[in-house]
Coordinates of C-alpha atoms in Angstrom, one line a residue:
X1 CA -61.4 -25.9 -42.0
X2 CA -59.0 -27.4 -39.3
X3 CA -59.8 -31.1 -38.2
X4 CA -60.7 -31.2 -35.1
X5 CA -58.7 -34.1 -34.4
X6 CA -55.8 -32.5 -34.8
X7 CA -54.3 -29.6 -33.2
X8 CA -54.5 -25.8 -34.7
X9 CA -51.1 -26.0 -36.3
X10 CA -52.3 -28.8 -38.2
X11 CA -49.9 -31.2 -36.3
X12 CA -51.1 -34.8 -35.3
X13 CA -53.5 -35.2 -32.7
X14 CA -50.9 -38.0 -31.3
X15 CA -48.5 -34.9 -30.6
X16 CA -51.2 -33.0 -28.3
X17 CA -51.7 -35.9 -26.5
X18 CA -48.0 -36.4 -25.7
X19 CA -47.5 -33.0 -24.7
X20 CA -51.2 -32.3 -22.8
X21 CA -51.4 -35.9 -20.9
X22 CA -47.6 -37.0 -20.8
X23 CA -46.0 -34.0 -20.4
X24 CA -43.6 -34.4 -23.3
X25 CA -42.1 -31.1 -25.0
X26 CA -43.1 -30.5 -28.6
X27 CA -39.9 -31.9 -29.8
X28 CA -40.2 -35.1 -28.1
X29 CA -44.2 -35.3 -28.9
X30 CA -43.2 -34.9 -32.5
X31 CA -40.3 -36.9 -32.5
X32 CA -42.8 -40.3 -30.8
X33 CA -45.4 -39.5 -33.1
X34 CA -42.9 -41.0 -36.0
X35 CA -43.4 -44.2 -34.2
X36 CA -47.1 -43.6 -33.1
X37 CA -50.2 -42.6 -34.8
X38 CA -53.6 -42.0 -33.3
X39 CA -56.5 -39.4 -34.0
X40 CA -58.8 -40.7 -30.5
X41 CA -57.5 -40.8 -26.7
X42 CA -59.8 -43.9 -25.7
X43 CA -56.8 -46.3 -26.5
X44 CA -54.2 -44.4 -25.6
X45 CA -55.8 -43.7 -22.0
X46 CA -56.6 -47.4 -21.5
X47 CA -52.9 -48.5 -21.7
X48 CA -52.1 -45.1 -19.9
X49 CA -54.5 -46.0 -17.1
X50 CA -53.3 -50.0 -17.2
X51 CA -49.9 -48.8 -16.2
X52 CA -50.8 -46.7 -13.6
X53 CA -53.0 -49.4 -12.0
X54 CA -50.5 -51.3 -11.5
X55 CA -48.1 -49.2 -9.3
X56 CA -46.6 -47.1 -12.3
X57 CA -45.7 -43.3 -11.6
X58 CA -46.5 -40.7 -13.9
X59 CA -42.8 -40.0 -14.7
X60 CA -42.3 -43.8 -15.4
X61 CA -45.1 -43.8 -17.5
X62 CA -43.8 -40.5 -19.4
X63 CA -40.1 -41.9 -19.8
X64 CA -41.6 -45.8 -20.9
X65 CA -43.7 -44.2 -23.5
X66 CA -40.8 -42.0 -24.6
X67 CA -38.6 -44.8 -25.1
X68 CA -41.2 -47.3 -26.6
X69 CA -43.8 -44.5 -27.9
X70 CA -46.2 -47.7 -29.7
X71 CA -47.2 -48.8 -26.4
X72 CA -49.8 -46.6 -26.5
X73 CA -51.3 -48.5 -28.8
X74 CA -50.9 -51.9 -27.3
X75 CA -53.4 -53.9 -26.3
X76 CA -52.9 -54.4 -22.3
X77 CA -55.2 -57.8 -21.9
X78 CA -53.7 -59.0 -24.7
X79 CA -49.7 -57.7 -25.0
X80 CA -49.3 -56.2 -21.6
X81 CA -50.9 -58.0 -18.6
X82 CA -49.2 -61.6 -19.5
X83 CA -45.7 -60.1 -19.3
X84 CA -46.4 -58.4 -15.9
X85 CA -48.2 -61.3 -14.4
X86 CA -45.2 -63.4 -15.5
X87 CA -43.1 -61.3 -13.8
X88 CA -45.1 -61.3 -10.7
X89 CA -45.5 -64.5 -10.0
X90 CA -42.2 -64.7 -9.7
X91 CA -42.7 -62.7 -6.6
X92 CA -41.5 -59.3 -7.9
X93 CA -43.7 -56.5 -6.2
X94 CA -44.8 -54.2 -8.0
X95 CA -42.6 -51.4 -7.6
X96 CA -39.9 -53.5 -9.0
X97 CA -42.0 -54.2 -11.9
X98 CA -42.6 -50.8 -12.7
X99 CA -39.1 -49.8 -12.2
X100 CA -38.4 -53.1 -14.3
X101 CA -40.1 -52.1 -17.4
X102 CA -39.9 -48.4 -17.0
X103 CA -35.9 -49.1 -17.3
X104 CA -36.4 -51.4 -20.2
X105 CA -39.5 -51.4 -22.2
X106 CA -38.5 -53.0 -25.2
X107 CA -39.6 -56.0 -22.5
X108 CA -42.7 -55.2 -23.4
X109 CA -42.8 -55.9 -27.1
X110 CA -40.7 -58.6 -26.3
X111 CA -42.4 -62.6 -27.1
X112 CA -43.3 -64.1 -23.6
X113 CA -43.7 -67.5 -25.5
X114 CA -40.6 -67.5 -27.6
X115 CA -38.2 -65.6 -25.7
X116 CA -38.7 -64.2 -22.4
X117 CA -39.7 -67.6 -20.5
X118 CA -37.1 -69.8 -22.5
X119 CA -34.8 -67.2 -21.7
X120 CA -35.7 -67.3 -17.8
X121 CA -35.6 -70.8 -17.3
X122 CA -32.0 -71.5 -19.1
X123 CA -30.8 -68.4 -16.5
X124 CA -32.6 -70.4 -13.8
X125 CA -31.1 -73.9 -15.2
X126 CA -27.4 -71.9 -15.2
X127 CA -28.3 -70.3 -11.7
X128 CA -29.4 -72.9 -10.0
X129 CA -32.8 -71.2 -8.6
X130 CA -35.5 -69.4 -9.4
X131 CA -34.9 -66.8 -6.2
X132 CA -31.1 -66.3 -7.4
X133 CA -32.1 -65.4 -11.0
X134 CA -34.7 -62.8 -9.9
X135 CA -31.8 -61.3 -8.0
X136 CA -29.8 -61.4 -10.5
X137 CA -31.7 -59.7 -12.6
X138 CA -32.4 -57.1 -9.7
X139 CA -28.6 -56.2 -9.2
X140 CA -27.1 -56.8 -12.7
X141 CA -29.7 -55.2 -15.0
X142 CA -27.8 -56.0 -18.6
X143 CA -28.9 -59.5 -17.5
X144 CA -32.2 -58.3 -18.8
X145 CA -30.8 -58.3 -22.5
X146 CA -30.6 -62.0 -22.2
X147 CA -34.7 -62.0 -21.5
X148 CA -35.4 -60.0 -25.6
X149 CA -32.8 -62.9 -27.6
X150 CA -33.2 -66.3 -28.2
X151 CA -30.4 -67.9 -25.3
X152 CA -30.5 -71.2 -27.2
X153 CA -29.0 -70.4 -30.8
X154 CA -26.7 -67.0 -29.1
X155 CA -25.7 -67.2 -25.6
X156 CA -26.0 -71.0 -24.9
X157 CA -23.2 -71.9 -28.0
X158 CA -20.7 -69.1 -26.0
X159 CA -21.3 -70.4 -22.8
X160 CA -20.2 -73.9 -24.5
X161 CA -17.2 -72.8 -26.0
X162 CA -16.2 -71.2 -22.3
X163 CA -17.1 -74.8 -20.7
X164 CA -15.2 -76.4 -23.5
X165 CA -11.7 -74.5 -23.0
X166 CA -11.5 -75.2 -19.1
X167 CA -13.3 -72.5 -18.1
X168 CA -15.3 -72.8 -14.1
X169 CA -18.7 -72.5 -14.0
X170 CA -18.0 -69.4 -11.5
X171 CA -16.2 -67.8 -13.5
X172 CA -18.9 -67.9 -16.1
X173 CA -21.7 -67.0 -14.1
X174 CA -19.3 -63.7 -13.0
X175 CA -18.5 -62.5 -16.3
X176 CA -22.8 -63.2 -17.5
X177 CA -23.6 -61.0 -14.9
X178 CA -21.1 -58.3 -14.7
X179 CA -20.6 -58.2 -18.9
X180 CA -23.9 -59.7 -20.3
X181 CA -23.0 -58.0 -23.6
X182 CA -19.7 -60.6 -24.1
X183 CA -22.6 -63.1 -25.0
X184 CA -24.2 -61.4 -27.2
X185 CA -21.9 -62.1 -30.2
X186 CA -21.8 -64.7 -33.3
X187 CA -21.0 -67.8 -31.8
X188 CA -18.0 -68.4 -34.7
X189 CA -16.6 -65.2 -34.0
X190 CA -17.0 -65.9 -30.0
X191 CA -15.0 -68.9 -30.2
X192 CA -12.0 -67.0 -32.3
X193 CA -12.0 -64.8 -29.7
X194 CA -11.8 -67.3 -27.3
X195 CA -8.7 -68.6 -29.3
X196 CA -6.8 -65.4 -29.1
X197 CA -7.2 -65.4 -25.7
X198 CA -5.5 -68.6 -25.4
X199 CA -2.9 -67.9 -27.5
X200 CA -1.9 -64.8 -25.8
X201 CA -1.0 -67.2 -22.3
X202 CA -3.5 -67.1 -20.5
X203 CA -4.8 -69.6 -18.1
X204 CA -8.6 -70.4 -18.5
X205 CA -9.1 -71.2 -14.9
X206 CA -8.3 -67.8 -13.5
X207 CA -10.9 -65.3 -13.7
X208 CA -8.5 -62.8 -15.7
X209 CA -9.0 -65.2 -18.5
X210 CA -13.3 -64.5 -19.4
X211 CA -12.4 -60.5 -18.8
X212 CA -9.5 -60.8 -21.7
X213 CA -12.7 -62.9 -23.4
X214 CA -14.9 -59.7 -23.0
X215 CA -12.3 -57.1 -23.3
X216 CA -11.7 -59.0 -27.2
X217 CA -15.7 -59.1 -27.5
X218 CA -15.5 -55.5 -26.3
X219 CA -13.7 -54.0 -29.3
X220 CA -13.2 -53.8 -33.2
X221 CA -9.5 -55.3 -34.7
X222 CA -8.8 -51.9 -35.7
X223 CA -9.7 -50.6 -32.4
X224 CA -7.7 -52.8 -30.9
X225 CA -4.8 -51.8 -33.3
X226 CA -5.1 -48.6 -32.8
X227 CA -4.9 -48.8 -29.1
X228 CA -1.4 -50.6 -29.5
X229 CA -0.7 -48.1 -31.7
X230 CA -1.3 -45.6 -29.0
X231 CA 1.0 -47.3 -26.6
X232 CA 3.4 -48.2 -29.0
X233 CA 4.4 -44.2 -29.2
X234 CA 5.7 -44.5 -25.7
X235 CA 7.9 -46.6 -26.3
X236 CA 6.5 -49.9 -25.9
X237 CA 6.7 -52.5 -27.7
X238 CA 4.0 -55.5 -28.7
X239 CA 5.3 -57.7 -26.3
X240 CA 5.2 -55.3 -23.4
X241 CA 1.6 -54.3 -24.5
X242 CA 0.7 -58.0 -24.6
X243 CA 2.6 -58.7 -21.0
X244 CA 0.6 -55.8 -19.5
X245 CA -2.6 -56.9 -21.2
X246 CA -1.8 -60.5 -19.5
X247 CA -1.6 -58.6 -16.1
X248 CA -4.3 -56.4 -16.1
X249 CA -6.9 -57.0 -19.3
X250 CA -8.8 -53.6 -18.5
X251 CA -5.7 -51.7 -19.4
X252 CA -6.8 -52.2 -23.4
X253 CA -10.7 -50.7 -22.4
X254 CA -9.5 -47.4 -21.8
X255 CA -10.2 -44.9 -24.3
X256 CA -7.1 -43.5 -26.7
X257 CA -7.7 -40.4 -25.2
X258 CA -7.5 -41.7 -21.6
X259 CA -4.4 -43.7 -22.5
X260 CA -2.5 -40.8 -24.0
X261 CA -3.3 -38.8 -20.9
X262 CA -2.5 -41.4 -18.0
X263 CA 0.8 -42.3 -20.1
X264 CA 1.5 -37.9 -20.5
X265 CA 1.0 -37.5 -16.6
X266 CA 3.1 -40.1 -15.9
X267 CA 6.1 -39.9 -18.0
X268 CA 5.9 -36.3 -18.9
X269 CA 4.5 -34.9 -15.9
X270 CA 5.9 -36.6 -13.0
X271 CA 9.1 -38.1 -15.2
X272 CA 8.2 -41.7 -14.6
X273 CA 9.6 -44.4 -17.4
X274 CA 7.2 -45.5 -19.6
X275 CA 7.8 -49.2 -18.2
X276 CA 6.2 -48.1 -15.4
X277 CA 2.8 -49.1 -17.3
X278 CA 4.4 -52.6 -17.8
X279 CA 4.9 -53.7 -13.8
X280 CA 1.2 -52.0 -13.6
X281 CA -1.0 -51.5 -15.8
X282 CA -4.0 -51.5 -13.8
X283 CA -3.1 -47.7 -13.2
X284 CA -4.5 -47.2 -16.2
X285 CA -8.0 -47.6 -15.3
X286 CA -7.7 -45.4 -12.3
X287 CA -9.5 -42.1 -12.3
X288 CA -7.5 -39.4 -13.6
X289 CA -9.1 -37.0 -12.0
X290 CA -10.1 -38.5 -8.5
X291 CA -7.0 -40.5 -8.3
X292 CA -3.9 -39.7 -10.6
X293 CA -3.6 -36.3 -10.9
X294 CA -3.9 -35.0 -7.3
X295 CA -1.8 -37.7 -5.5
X296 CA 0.8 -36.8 -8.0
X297 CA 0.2 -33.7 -7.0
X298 CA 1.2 -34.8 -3.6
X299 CA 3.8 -36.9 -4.9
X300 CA 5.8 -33.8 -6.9
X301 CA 4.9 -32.1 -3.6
X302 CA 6.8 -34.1 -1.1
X303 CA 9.8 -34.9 -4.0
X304 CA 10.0 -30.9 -4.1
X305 CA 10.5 -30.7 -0.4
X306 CA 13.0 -34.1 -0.1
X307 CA 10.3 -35.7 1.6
X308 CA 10.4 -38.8 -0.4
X309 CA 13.9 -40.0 -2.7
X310 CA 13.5 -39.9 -6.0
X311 CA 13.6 -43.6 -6.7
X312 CA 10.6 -43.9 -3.6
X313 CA 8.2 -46.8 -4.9
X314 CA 5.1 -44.6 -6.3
X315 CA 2.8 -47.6 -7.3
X316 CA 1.4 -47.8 -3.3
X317 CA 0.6 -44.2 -3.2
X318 CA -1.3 -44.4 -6.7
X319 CA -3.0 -47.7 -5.6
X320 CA -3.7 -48.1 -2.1
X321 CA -7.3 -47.0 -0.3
X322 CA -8.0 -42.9 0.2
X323 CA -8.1 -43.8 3.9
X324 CA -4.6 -45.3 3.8
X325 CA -3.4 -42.5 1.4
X326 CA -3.9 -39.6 3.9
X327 CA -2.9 -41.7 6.5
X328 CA 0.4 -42.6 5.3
X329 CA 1.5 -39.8 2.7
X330 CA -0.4 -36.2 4.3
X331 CA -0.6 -37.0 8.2
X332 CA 2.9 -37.9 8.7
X333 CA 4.4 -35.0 6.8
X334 CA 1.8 -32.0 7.7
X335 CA 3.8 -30.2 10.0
X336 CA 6.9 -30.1 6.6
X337 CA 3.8 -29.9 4.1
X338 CA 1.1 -28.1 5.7
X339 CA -0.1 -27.4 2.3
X340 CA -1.2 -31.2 1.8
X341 CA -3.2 -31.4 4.9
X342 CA -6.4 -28.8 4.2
X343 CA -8.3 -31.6 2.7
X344 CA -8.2 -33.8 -0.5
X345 CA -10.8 -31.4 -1.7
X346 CA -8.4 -29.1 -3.0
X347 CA -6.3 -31.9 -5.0
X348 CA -10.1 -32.3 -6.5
X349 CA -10.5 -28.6 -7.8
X350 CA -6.7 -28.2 -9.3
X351 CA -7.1 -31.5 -11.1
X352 CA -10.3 -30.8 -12.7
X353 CA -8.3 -27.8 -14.3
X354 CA -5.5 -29.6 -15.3
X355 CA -7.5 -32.5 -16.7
X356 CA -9.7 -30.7 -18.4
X357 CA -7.0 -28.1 -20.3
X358 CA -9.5 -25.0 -19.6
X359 CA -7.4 -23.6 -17.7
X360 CA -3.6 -23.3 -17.1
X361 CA -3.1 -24.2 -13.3
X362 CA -0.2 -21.4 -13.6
X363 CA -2.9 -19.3 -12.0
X364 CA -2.4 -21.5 -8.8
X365 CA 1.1 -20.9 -9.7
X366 CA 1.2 -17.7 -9.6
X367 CA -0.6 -17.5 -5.6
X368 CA 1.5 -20.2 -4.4
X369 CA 4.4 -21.6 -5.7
X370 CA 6.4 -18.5 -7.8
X371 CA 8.2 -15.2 -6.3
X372 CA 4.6 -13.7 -6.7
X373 CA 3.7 -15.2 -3.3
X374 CA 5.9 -13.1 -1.4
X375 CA 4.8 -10.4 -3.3
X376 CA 1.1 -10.6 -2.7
X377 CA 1.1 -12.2 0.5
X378 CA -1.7 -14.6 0.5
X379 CA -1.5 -17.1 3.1
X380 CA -1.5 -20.8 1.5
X381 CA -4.5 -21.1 4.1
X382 CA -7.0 -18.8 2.3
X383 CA -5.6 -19.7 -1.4
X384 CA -6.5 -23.2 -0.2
X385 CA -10.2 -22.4 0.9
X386 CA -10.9 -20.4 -1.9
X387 CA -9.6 -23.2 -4.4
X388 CA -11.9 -25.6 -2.1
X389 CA -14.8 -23.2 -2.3
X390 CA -14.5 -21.2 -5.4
X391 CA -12.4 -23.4 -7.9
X392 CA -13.9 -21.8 -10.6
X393 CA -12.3 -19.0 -9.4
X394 CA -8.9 -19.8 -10.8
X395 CA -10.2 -21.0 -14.2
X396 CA -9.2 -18.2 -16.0
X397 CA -6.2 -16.6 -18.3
X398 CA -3.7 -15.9 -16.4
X399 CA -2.5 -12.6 -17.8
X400 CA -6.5 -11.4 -16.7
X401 CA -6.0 -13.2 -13.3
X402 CA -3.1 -11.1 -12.5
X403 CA -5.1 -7.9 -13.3
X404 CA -7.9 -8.8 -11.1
X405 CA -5.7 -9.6 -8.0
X406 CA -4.0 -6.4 -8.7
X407 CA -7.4 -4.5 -8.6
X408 CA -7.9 -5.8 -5.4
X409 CA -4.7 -4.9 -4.1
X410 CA -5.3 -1.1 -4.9
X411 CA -9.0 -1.3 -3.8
X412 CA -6.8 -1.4 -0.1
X413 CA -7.2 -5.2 0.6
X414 CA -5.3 -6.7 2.9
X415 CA -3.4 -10.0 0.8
X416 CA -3.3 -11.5 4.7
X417 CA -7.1 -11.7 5.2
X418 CA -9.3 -14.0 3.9
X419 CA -11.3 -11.3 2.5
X420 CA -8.6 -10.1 -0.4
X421 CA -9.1 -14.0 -1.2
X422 CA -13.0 -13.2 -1.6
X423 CA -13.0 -10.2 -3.4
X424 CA -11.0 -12.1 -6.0
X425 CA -13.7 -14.2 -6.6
X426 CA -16.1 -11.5 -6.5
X427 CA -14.4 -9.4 -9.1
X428 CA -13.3 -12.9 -11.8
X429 CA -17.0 -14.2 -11.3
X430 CA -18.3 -10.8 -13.5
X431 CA -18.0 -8.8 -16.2
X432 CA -16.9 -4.8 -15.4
X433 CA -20.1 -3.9 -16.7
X434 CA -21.7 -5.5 -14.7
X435 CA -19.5 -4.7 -11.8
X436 CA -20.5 -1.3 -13.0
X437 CA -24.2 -1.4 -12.8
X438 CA -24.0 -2.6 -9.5
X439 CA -21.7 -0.2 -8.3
X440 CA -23.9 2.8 -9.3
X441 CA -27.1 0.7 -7.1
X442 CA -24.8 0.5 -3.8
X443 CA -23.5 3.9 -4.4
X444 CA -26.1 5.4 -1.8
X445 CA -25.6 2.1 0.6
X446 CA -21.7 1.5 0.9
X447 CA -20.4 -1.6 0.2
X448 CA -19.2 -5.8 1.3
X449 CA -17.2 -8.1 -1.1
X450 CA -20.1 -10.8 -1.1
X451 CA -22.9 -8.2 -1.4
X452 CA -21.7 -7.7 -5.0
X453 CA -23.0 -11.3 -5.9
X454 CA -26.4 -10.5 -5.4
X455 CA -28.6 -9.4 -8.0
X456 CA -29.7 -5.7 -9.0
X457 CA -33.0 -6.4 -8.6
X458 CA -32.5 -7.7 -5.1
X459 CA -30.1 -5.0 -3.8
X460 CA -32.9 -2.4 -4.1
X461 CA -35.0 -4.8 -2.4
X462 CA -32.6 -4.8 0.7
X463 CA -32.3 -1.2 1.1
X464 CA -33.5 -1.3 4.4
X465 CA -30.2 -3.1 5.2
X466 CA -27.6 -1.6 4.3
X467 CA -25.9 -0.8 7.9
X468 CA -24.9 -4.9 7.4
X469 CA -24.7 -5.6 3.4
X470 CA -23.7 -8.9 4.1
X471 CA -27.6 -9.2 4.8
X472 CA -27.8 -9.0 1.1
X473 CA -26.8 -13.0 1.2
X474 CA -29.8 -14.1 3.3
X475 CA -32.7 -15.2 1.4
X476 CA -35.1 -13.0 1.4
X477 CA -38.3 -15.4 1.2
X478 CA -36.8 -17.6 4.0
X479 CA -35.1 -15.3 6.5
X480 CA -35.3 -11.4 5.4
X481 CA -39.0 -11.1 4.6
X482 CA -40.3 -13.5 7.6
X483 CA -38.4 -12.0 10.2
X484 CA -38.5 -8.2 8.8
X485 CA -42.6 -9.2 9.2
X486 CA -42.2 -10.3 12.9
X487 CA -40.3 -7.0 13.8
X488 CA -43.4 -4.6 12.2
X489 CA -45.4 -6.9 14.3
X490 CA -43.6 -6.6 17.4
X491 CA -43.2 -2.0 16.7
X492 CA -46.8 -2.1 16.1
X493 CA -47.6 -3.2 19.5
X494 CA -44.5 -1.3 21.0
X495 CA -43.2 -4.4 22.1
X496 CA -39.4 -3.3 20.4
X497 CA -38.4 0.3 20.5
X498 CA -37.8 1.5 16.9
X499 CA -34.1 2.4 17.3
X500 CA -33.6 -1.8 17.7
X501 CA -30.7 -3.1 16.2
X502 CA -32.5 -5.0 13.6
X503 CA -29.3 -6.7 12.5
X504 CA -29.5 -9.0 15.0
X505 CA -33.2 -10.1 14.5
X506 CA -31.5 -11.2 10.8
X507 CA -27.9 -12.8 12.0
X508 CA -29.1 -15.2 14.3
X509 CA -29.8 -18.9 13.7
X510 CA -33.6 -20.1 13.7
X511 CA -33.4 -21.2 17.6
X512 CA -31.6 -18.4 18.9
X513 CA -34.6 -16.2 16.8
X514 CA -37.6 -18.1 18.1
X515 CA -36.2 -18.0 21.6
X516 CA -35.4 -14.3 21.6
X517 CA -38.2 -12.2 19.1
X518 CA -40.9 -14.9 19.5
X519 CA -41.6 -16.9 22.2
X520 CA -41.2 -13.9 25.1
X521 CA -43.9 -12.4 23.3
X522 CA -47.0 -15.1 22.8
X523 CA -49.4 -13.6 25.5
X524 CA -48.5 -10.0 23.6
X525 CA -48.3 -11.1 20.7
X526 CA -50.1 -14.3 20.0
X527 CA -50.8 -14.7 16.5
X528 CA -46.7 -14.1 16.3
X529 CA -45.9 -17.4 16.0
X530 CA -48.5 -18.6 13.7
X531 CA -48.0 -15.8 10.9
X532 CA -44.1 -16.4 10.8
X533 CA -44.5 -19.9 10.3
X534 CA -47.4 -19.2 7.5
X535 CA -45.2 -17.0 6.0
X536 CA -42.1 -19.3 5.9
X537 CA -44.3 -22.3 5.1
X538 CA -45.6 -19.8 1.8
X539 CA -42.1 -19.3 0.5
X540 CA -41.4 -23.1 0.0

């Protein structure tokens, strides 16, 4: 016989709960009921209701439970309510507070006594109000860490050592509130770091000084050795590492990876010296792939067309605003570079490519910049719009991509139009079986590049359309079916002839529609109106 407390696969009656009343899956429900065990629902739906009463959402409710599951079992007089009226009274409403503790619920298991009121007050003491600490907390969330340890035997000994060695009180505060974690370290092992930092130069009144502290805190030894180790293979030496580091402290944070990569674009790619990293290392912890990569593309660009000398001073166009960057490096050369002045967009879609290795960017190579060009014909326009659209289009082997563009060419495209351009798309984004399968549906329609996107299922649907395929595009619970709707209405009471060109009724915008098939025909027609909006509003 099954217990009735507990569901018919035998599994908890905690785990029905989660799924049925939280809406967890049966992997998470399982997973929580590891930390959470219960065989009634009284309890649970107290604390469940407690949180709700006091401005929670059922999704913060769900993700809190998930992330502290033994809540449920809390007592809210007792555990709960004291934390939140804390909080309150400190004149945080409560859709903060739920947002508060959604985002950190260990809060909640957290000693008011002990921790989170000492805690407060030493923020407030270091703050200098109680107004600037509840921002605080507001914009710089990790601050919240400092609320679940005890501040006196941790944080307050760092915050010494800082004071100790010359460091301003601003400078403090800044690095608390943008790097809470730097605190959160043995207080002998805080102050070695601090020693290092020291001994490497720098000067403990500037600001550079606490983010060398945290960048230290940040890492392991042999983390930090291996990262040397990682610049050390282009080339540089310890002291050139260590005069960069002195520059620019966040040049050590990047990832091995992320170094190899910045250091392979730039001396590889675009032929840079390696000291390049030394005068500025901050380029380091620029985006590759917002940043780097396509204004190098730009770069290699105008260097290929003598636009700019080869000794031209790169670290401006690398470091300087995007609004600044198109001003003073596309604009001024788009009538000698045309290609450069479509967009950034496009600089986005080849980089993600590159960056990511999936694909080789010869395929752009092979529309744009190789002998194949004049061969094929594509305007740089129409490569460029389909890269911005479609970059996905281009993420494929090259020796395939040649094939498909081929294809096209013998299906009698022209390479000038944009629609050779869009058939190449069509035919990379499937399989030739299922180009196949939808070839033998639109063998009794005819055929339009786009119209081979659409589903099977939906092409049969459309049959009534195929004079314009690219009607196959339109929704058909928004546009096709609502409208199709108003013309029966309007045939059935002979208000359009039945030889109408129906296209129309489907191309237009939504005013143009109204104006034209709907409003002339109200006293006709009155319930015209009404059922085309019921019908659009049933879709949504």
């Amino acid at each position: 016989m099954v217990n009735s407390l507990t569901t018919t696969n035998e599994q908890p009656f905690a785990v029905s709960y989660l799924i049925k009343t939280l809406g967890f899956s049966p992997e998470a429900a399982l997973s929580a009921s590891k930390y959470v065990h219960f065989e009634t629902p009284e309890k649970a739906d107290i604390v469940v209701s407690f949180f709700k009463n006091h401005g929670f959402s059922q999704t913060q409710v769900t993700n809190l439970v998930r992330r502290l599951p033994s809540v449920l079992i809390s007592d809210p007089d007792k555990t709960l309510l004291p934390k939140i009226d804390f909080f309150s009274s400190k004149g945080i409403p409560s859709p903060d507070l739920a947002k508060l503790f959604s985002g950190n619920p260990a809060l909640l298991k957290t000693s008011l006594e002990k921790q989170i009121i000492p805690s407060f007050d030493f923020l407030k003491n270091l703050l200098q109000s109680e107004a600037k600490t509840i921002e605080a907390m507001k914009r710089f969330t990790g601050m919240l860490n400092l609320l679940k340890c005890n501040v006196e035997t941790l944080v307050a000994p760092n915050i010494n050592t800082l004071r100790e060695n010359g460091v301003p009180e601003s400078n403090i505060v800044t690095l608390l509130q943008y790097q809470t974690r730097a605190f959160l370290v043995n207080p002998v092992r805080f102050r070695e770091i601090v020693e290092e930092v020291k001994e490497m130069g720098f000067n403990p009144s500037r600001l550079k000084f606490a983010v060398a502290v945290f960048a230290l805190r940040a890492m392991s030894k042999s983390t930090w050795e291996r990262k040397v180790d990682v610049y050390k293979k282009w080339g540089l030496s310890e002291n050139d590492i260590f005069l960069a580091f002195g520059k620019h402290p966040w040049c050590m944070m990047a990832s091995e990876e992320k170094i190899m990569r910045v250091m392979d674009l730039l001396v590889n790619k675009m032929g840079m010296d390696s000291s390049l990293f030394i005068k500025r290392p901050g380029l380091v912890s620029l985006s590759l792939e917002k940043r780097l990569i396509p204004r190098g593309f730009v770069f290699q660009g105008l260097l290929s067309k003598g636009l700019v000398k080869k000794d031209f001073n790169i670290y401006p166009l690398f470091e300087c605003p995007e609004r600044t960057f198109v001003q003073k490096y596309i604009m001024p050369h788009k009538g000698e570079a045309s290609e450069f002045t479509y967009g950034v967009p496009i600089w986005n879609a080849l980089l993600v490519q590159m960056a990511t290795r999936k694909s080789s960017p010869k395929c752009m190579d092979f529309f744009c910049y190789t002998e194949e060009k004049k061969k094929n014909g594509v305007s740089e326009s129409n490569i460029i719009t389909l890269f911005q659209r479609q970059p996905n289009a281009f993420n494929i082997n090259l020796v395939r991509f040649r094939g498909i563009v081929e294809e096209v060419k013998e299906s009698g495209f022209n390479p000038l139009r944009m629609k050779f351009a869009l058939a190449v798309f069509t035919l990379r984004a499937m399989s030739k079986s299922t180009w196949e399968r939808k070839v033998n549906v639109y063998k009794k329609w005819g055929w339009h590049q786009w119209c081979m996107m659409a589903s099977e299922d939906k092409i049969m649907r459309l049959s009534l359309l195929i004079k314009n395929p690219e009607l196959v595009n339109f929704s058909l619970e928004k546009r096709l079916i609502p409208r199709g709707l108003v013309f029966q209405v309007l045939l059935s009471k002979g208000l359009v002839k039945k030889d109408f060109k129906m296209h129309k009724l489907f191309k237009c915008p939504e005013k143009t529609f109204l104006q034209k098939f709907v409003m002339p025909h109200k006293e006709e027609a009155s319930e015209l109106s009404k059922l085309y909006k019921e019908k659009l509003a049933s879709s949504k």
